[in-house]
XYZ file of N, CA and C in Angstrom:
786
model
N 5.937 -1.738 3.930
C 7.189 -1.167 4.431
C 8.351 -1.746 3.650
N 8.894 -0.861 3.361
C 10.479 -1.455 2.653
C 11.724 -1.072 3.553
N 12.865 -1.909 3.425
C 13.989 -1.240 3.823
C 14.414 -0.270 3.164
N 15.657 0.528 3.751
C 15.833 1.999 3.186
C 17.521 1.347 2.457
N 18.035 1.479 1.553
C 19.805 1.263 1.246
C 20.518 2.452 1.813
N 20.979 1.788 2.310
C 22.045 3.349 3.034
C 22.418 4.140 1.475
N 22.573 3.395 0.410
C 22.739 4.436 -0.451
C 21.831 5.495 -0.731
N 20.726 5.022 -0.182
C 19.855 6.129 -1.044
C 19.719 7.316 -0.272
N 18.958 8.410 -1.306
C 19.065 10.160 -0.850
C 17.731 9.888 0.143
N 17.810 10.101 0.810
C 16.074 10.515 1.759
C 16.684 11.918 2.679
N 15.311 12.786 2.198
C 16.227 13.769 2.745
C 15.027 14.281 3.796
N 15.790 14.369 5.226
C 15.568 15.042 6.255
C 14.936 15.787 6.781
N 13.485 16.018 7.019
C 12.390 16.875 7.510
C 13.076 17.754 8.562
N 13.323 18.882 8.392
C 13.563 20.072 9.618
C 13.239 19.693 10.463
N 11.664 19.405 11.011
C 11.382 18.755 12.009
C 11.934 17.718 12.422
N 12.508 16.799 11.673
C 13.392 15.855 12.740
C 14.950 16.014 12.769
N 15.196 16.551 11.915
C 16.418 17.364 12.133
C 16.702 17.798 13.974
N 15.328 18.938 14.245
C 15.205 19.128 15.472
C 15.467 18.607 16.315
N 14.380 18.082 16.135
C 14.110 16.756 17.270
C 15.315 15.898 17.299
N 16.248 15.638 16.252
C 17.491 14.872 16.574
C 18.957 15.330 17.763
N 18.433 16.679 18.041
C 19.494 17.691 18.405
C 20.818 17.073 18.292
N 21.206 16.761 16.886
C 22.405 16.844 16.742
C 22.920 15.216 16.516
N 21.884 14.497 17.020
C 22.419 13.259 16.320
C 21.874 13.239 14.977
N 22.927 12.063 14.117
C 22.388 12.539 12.812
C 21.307 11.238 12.541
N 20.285 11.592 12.055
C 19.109 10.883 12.067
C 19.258 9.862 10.568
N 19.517 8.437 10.826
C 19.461 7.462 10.040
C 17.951 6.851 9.209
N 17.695 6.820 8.470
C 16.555 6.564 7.881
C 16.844 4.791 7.627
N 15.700 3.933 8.154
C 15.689 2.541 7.996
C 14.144 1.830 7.255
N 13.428 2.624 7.405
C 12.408 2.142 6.555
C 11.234 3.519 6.081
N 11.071 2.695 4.576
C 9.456 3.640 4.503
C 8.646 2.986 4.186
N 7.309 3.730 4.166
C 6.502 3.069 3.860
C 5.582 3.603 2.586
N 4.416 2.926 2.052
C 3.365 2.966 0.524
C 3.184 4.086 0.641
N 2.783 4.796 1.970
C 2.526 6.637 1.811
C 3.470 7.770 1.703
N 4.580 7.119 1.799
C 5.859 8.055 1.639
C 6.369 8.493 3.063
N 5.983 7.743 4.140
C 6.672 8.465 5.388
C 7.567 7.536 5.651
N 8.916 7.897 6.445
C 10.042 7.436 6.728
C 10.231 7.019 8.395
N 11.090 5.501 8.627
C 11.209 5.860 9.821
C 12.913 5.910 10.264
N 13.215 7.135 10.785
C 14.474 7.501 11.433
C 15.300 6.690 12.319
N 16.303 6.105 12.553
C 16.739 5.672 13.667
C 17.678 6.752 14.324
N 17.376 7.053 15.681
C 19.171 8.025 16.404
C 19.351 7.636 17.047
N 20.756 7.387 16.351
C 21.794 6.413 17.646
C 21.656 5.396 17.540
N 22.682 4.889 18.543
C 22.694 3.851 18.591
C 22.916 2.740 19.595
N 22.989 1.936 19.936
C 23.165 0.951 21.488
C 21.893 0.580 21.551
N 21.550 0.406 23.131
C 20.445 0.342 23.788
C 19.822 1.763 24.166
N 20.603 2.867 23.900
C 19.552 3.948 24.118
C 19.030 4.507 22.598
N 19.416 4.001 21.731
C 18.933 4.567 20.586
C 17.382 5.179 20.885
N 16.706 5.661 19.427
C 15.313 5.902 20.176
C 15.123 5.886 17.855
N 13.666 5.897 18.366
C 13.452 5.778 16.307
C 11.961 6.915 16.355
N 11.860 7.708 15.493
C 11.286 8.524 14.819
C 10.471 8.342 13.515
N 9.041 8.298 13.588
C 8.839 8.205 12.263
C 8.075 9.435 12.249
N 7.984 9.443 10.643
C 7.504 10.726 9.971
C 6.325 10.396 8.977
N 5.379 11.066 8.921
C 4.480 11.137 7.890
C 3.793 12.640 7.208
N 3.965 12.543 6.045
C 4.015 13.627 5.567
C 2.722 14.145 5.402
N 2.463 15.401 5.690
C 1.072 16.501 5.288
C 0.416 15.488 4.016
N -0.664 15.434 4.883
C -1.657 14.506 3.614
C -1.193 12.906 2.925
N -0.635 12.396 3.890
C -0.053 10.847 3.905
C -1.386 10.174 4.161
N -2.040 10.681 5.281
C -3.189 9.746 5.498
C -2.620 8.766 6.708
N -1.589 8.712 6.772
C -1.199 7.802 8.086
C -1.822 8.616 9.590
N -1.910 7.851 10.429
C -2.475 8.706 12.088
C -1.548 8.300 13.048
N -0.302 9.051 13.308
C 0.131 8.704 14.105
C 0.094 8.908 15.717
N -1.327 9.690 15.734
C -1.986 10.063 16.880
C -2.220 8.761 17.240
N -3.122 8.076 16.624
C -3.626 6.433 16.512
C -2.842 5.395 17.150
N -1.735 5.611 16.188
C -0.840 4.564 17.087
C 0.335 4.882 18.493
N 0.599 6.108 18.604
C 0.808 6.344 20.171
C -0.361 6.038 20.750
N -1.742 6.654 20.799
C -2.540 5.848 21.758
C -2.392 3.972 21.736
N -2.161 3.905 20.580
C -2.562 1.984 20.788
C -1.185 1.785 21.576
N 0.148 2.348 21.314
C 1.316 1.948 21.767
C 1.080 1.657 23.547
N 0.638 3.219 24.081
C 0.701 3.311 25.546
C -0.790 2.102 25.707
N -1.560 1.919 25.076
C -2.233 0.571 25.542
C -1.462 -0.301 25.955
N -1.109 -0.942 24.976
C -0.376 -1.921 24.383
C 0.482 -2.354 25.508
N 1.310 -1.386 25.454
C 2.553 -1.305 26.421
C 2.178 -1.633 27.926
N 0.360 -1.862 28.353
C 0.744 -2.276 29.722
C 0.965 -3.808 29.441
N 0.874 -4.411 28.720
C 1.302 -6.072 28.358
C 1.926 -6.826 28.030
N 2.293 -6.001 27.180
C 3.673 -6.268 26.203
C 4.645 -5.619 25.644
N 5.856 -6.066 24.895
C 6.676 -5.383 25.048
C 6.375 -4.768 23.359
N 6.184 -3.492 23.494
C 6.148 -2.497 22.381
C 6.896 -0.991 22.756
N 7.487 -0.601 21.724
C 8.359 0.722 22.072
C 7.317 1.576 22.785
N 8.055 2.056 23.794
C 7.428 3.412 24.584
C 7.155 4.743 23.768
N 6.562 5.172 24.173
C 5.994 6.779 23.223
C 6.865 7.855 24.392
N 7.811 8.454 23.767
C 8.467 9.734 24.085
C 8.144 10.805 23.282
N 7.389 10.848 22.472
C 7.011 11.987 22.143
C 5.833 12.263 21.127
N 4.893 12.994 20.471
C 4.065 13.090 18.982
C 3.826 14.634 18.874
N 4.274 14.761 17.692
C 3.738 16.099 17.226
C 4.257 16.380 15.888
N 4.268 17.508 15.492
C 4.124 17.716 14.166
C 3.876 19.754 13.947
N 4.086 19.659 12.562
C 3.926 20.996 11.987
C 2.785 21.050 11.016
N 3.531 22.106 10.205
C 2.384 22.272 8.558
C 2.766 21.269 7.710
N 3.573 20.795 8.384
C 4.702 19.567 6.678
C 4.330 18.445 6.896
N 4.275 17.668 8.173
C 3.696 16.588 9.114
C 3.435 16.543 10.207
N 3.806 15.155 10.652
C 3.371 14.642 12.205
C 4.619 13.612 12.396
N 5.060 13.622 13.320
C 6.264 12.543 14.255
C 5.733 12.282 14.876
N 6.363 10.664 15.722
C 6.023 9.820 16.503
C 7.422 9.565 17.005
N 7.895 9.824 18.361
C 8.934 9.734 18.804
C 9.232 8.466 20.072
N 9.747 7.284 20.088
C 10.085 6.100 20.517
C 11.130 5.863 20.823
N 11.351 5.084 22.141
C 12.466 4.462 22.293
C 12.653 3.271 21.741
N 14.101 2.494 21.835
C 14.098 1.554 21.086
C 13.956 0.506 21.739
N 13.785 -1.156 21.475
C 13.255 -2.378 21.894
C 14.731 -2.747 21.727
N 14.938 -3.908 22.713
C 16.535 -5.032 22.442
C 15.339 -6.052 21.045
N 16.643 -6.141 20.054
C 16.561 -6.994 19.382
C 16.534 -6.190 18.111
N 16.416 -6.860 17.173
C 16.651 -6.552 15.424
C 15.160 -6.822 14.727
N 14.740 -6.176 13.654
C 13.175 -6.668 12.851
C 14.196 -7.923 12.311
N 13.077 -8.684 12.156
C 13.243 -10.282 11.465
C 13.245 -10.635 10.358
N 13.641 -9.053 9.444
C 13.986 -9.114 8.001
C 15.226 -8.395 7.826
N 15.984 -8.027 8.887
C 17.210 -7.806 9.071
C 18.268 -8.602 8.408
N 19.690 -8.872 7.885
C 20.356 -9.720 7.355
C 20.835 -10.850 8.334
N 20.772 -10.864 9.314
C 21.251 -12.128 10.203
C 20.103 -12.987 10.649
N 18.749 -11.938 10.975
C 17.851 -12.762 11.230
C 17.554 -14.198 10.029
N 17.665 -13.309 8.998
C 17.465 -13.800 7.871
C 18.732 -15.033 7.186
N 19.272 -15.437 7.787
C 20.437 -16.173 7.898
C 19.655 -17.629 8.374
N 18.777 -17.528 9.076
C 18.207 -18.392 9.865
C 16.846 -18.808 9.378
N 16.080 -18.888 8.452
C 14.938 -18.909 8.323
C 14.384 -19.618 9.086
N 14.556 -20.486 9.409
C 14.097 -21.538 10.520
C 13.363 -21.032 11.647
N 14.686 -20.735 11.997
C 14.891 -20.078 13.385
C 13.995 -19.123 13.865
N 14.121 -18.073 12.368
C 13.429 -16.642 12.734
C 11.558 -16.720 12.183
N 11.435 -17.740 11.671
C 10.188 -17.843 11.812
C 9.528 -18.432 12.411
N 10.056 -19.522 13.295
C 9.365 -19.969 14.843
C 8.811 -18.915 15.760
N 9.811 -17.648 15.688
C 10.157 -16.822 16.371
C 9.073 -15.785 16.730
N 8.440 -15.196 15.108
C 7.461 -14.614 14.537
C 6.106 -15.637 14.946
N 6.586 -16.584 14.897
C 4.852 -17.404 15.162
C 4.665 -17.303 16.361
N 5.161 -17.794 16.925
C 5.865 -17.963 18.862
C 5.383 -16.582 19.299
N 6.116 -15.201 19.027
C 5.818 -14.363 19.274
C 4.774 -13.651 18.979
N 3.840 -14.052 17.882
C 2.574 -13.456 17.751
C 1.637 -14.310 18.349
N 1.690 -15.450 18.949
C 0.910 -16.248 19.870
C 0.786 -15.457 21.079
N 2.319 -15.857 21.536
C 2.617 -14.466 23.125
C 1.659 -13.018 23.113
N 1.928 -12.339 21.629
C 1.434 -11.227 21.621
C -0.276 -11.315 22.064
N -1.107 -12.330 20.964
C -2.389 -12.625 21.255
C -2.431 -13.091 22.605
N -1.843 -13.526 23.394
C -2.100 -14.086 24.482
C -2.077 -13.160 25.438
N -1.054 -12.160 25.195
C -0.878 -11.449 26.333
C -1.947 -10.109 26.581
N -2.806 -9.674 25.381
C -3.174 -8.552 25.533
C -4.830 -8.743 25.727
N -6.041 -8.168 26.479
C -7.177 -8.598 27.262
C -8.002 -8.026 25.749
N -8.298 -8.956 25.495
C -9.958 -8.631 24.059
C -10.727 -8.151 25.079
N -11.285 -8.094 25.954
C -12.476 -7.796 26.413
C -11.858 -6.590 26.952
N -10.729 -5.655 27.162
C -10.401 -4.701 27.531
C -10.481 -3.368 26.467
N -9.982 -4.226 25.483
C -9.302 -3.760 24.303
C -10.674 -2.197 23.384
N -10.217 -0.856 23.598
C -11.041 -0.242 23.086
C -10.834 0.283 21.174
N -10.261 -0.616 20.910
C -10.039 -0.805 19.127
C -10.344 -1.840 18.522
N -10.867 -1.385 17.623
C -11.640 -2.708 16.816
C -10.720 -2.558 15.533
N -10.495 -4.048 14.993
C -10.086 -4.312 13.802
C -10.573 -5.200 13.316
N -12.419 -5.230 13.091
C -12.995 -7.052 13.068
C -13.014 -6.174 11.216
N -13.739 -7.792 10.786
C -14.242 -7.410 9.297
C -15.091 -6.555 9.079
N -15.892 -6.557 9.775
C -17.164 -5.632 9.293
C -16.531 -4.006 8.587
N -16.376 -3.501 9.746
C -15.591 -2.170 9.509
C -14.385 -1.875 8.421
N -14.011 -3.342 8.073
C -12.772 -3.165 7.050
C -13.427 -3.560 5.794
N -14.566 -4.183 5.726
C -15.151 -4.547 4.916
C -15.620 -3.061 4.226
N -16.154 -2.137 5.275
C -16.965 -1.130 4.718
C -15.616 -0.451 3.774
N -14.098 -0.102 4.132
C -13.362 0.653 3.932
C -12.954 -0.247 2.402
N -12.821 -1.240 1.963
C -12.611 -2.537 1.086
C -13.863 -1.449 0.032
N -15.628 -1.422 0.518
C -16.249 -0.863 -0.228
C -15.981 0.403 -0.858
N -15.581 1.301 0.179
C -14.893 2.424 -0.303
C -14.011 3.060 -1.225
N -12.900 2.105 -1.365
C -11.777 2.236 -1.774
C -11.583 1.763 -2.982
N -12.830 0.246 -3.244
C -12.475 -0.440 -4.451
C -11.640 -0.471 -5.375
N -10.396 -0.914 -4.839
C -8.871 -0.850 -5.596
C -8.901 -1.866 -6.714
N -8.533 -1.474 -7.845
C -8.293 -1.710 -8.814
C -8.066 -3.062 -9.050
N -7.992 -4.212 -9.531
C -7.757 -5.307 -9.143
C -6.284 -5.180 -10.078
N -6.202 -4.572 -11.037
C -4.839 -4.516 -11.500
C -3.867 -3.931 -10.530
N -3.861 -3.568 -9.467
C -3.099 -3.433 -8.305
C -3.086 -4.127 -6.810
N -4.113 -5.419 -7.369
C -4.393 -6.466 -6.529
C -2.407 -7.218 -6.330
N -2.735 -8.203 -5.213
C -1.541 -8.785 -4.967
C -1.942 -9.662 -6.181
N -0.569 -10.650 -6.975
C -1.135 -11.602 -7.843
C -1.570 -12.854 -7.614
N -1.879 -13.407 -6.350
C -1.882 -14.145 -5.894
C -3.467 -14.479 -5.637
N -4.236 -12.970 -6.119
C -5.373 -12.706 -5.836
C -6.317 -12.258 -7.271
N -5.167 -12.219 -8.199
C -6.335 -11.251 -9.477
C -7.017 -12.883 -9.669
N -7.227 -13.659 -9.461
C -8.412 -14.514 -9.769
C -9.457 -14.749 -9.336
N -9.352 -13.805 -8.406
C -10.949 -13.279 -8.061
C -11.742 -12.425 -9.639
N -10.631 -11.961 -10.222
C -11.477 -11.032 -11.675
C -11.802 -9.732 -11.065
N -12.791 -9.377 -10.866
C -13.666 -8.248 -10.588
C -13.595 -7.899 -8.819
N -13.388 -6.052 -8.906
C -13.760 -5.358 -7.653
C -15.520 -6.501 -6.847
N -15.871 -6.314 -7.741
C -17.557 -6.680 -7.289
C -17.234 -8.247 -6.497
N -17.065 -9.075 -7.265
C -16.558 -10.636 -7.168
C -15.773 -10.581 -5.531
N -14.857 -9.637 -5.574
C -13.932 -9.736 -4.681
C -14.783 -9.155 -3.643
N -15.779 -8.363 -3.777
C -16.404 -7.258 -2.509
C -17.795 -8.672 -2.131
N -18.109 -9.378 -2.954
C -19.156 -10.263 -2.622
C -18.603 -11.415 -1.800
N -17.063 -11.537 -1.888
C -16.568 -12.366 -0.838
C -16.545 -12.190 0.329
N -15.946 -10.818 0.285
C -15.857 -9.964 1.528
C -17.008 -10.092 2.378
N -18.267 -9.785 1.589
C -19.102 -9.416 2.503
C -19.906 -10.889 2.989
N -18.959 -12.072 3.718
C -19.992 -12.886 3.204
C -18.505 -13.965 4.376
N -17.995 -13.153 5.692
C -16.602 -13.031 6.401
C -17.282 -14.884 7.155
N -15.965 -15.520 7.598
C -16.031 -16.464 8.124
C -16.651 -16.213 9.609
N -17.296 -17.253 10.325
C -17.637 -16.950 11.705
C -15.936 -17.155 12.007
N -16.224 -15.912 13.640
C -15.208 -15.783 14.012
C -14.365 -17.039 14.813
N -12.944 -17.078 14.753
C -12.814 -18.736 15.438
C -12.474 -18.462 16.677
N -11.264 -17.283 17.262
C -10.714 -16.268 18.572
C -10.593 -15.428 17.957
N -11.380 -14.332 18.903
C -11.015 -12.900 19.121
C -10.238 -12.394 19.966
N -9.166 -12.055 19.227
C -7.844 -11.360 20.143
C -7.513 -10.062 19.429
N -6.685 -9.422 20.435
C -5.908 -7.865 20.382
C -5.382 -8.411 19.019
N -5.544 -8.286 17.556
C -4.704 -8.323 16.451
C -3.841 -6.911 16.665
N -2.385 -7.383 16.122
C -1.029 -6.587 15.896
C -1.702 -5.597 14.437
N -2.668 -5.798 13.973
C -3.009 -5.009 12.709
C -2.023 -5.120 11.583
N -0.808 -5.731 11.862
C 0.682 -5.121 10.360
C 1.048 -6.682 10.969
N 0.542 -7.427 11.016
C 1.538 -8.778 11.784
C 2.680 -9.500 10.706
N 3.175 -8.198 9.483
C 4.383 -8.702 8.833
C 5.458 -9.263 9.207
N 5.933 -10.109 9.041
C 7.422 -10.299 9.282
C 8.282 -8.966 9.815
N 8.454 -8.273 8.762
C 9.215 -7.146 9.936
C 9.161 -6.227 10.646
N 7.629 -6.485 11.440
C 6.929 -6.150 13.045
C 7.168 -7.056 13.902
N 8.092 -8.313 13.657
C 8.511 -8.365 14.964
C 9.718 -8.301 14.995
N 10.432 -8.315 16.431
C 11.344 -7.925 16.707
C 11.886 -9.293 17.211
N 13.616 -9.556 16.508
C 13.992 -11.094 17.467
C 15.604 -10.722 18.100
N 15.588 -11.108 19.509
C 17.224 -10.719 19.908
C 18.134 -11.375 19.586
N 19.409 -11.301 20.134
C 19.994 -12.132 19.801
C 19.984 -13.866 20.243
N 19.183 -14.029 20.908
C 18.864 -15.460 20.974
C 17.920 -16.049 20.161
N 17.525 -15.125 19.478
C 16.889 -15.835 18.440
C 15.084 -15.869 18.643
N 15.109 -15.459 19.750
C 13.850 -15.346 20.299
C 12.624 -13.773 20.165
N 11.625 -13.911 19.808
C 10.935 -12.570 20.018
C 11.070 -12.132 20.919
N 11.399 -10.580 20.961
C 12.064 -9.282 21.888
C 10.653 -8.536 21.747
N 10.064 -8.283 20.759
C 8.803 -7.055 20.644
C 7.922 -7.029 19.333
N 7.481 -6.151 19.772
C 6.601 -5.540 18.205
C 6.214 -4.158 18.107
N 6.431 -4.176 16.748
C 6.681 -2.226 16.405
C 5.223 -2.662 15.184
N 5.289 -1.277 14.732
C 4.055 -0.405 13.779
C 2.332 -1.157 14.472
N 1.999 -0.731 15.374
C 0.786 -0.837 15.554
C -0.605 -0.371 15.365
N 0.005 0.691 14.686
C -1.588 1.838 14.002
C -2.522 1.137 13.913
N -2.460 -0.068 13.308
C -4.121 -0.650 13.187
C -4.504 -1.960 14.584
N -3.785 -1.745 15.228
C -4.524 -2.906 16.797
C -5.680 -2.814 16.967
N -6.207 -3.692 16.840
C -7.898 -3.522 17.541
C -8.084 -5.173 17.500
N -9.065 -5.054 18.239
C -9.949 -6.836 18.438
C -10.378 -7.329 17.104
N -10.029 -8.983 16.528
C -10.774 -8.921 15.721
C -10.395 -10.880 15.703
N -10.616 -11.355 14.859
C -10.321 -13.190 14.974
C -8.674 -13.376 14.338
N -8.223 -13.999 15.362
C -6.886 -14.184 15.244
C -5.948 -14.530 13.961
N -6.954 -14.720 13.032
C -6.549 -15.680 11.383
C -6.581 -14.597 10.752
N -6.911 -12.692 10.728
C -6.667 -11.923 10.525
C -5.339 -11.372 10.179
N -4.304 -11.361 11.983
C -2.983 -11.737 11.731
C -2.325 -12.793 11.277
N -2.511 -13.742 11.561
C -2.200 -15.083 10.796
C -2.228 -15.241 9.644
N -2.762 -14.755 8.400
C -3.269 -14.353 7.429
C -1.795 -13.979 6.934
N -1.587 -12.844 7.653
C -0.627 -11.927 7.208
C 0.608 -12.180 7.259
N 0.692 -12.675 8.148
C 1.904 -13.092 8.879
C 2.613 -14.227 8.229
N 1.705 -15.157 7.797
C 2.331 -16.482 7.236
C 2.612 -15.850 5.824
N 1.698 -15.033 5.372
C 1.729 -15.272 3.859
C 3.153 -14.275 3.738
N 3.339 -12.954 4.792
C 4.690 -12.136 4.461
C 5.732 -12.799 4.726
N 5.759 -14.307 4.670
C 6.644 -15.552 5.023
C 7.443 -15.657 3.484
N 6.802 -15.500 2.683
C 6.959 -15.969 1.302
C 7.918 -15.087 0.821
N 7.154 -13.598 0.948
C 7.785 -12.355 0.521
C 9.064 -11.615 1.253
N 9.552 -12.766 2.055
C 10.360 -12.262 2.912
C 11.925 -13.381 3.057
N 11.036 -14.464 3.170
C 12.302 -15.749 2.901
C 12.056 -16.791 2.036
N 11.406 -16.457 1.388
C 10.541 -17.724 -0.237
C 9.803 -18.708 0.365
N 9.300 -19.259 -0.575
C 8.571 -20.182 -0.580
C 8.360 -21.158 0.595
N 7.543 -21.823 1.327
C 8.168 -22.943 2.006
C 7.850 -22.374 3.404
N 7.216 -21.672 4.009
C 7.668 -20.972 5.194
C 6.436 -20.937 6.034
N 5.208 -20.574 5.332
C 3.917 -20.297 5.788
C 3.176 -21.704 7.144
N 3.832 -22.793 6.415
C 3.092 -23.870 7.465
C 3.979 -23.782 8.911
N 5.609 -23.708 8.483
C 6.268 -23.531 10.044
C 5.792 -22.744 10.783
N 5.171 -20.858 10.518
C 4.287 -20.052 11.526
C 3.423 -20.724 11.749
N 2.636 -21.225 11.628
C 1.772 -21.249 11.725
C 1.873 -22.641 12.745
N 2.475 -23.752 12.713
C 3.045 -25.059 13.045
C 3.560 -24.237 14.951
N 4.308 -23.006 14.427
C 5.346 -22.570 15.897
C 4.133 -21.789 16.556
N 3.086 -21.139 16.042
C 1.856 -20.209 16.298
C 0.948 -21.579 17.162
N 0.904 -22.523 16.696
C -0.100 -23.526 17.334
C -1.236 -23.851 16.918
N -1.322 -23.598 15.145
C -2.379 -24.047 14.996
C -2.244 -24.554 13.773
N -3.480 -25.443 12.829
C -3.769 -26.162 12.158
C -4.136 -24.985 10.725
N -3.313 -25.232 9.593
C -4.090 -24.477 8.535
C -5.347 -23.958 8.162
N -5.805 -23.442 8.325
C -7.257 -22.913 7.803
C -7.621 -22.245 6.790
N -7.266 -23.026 5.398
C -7.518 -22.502 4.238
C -8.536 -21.706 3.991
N -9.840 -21.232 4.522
C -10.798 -20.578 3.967
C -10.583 -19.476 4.600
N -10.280 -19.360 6.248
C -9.910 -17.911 6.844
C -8.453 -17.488 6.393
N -7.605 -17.925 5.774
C -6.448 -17.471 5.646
C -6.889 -16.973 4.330
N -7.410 -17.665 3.236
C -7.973 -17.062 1.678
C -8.655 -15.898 1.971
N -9.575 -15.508 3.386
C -10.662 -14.304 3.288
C -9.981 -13.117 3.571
N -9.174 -13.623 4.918
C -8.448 -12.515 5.470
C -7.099 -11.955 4.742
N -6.411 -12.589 3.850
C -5.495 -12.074 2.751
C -6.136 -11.255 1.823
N -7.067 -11.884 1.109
C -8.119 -11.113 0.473
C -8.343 -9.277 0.901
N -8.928 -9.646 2.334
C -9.528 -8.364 3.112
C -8.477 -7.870 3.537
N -7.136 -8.180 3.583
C -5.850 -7.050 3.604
C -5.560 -6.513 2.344
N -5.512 -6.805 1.322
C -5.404 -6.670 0.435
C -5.963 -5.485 -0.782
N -7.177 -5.899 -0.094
C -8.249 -4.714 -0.744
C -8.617 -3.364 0.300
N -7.346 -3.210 1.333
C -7.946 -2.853 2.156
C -6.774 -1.795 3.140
């Protein structure tokens, strides 16, 4: 996901045009497949819109169901609406109190706002029932999609082409740490999926398409390392320090890995 510059052209799907009746629909982020997400309005009733375009490959069927899960536990935007045409599919939401934590003020604070993110993805794991949970996000299954896809390693993160070879990298994969906790993973547990208010504290969490059960160092994985790419260097041990746990170099190496290729 990237932020959007208010300068730039993104231009306006009819369909949410619609659906805006008349407010004018702000674009704040997109994402690797080319879909956009809308904000209208503004305050506490705002509401946000995303879009994915005919043959994006995104499911935003997927993640309204995980949302209204989700939502009996924790705090994740409500689903007001999903549908779509011949062009795409929308996902229509109200909005959460608080700002993403790659916002410019959050980001004022690094400190601050990454206690926040750890803290709050603890809460999140804590709050939602694994043994309830009808989505899976363990390795196995991502492993198979890793086989599938075998991405290029020249479009590997660089942090990773020293693995060398698709093969090298798929023999790691297949070969996953025992699990340490299995919890509801956030699936996207980036930095700017969560949400912090103005106290500085986690308010929520947005983009959930991929939630399912799987070992907690999955998100953790992710989460610490979009620490780097978000406020530099230096950042990864405080989540993890405010999260409550002890580094685990070999599950944090597998599970970066298996996002990665994946």
């Amino acid at each position: 996901m990237s932020a959007i510059a208010s300068e730039e052209n993104v231009v306006v799907p009819p369909a949410i045009a619609e659906l805006a009746g008349g407010v004018p629909p702000t674009p704040v982020w997109r994402n690797e497949l080319g879909g956009v997400t809308f904000r209208l309005g503004d305050g506490p009733d705002r509401r946000f819109v995303k879009w994915a375009p005919a043959g994006s490959g995104a499911d935003l069927d997927a993640e309204a169901e995980r949302l209204c899960w989700a939502g009996e536990f924790t705090a994740v935007p409500e689903v007001l609406g999903l549908g779509g045409d011949e062009t795409g599919r929308w996902l229509l939401t109200a909005g959460l109190p608080g700002r993403s934590a790659v916002d410019p003020e959050p980001r004022k604070t690094p400190a601050r706002t990454v206690r926040a993110i750890g803290e709050g993805l603890r809460a999140f794991h804590e709050a939602l029932p694994a043994a309830d949970c009808p989505y899976d996000w363990s390795a196995p299954g991502r492993i198979a999609r890793a086989v599938a896809l075998r991405r290029d390693p020249a479009d590997w993160h660089p942090d990773l082409r020293h693995h060398g070879t698709v093969d090298r990298a798929l023999a790691i994969l297949a070969d996953p740490p025992p699990v340490d906790v299995a919890v509801v993973c956030h699936g996207d547990a980036c930095a700017p999926n969560t949400l912090i208010g103005d106290d500085g504290r986690p308010s929520g969490h947005v983009d959930l398409g991929t939630l399912g059960v799987a070992d907690r160092w999955a998100d953790l994985a992710v989460a610490s390392w979009s620490t780097v790419w978000n406020y530099g260097p230096g950042w990864e041990r405080p989540l993890l320090e405010a999260y409550g746990v002890t580094p685990d170099d070999e599950r944090l190496a597998y599970y970066r890995l298996l996002w990665d290729l994946t």
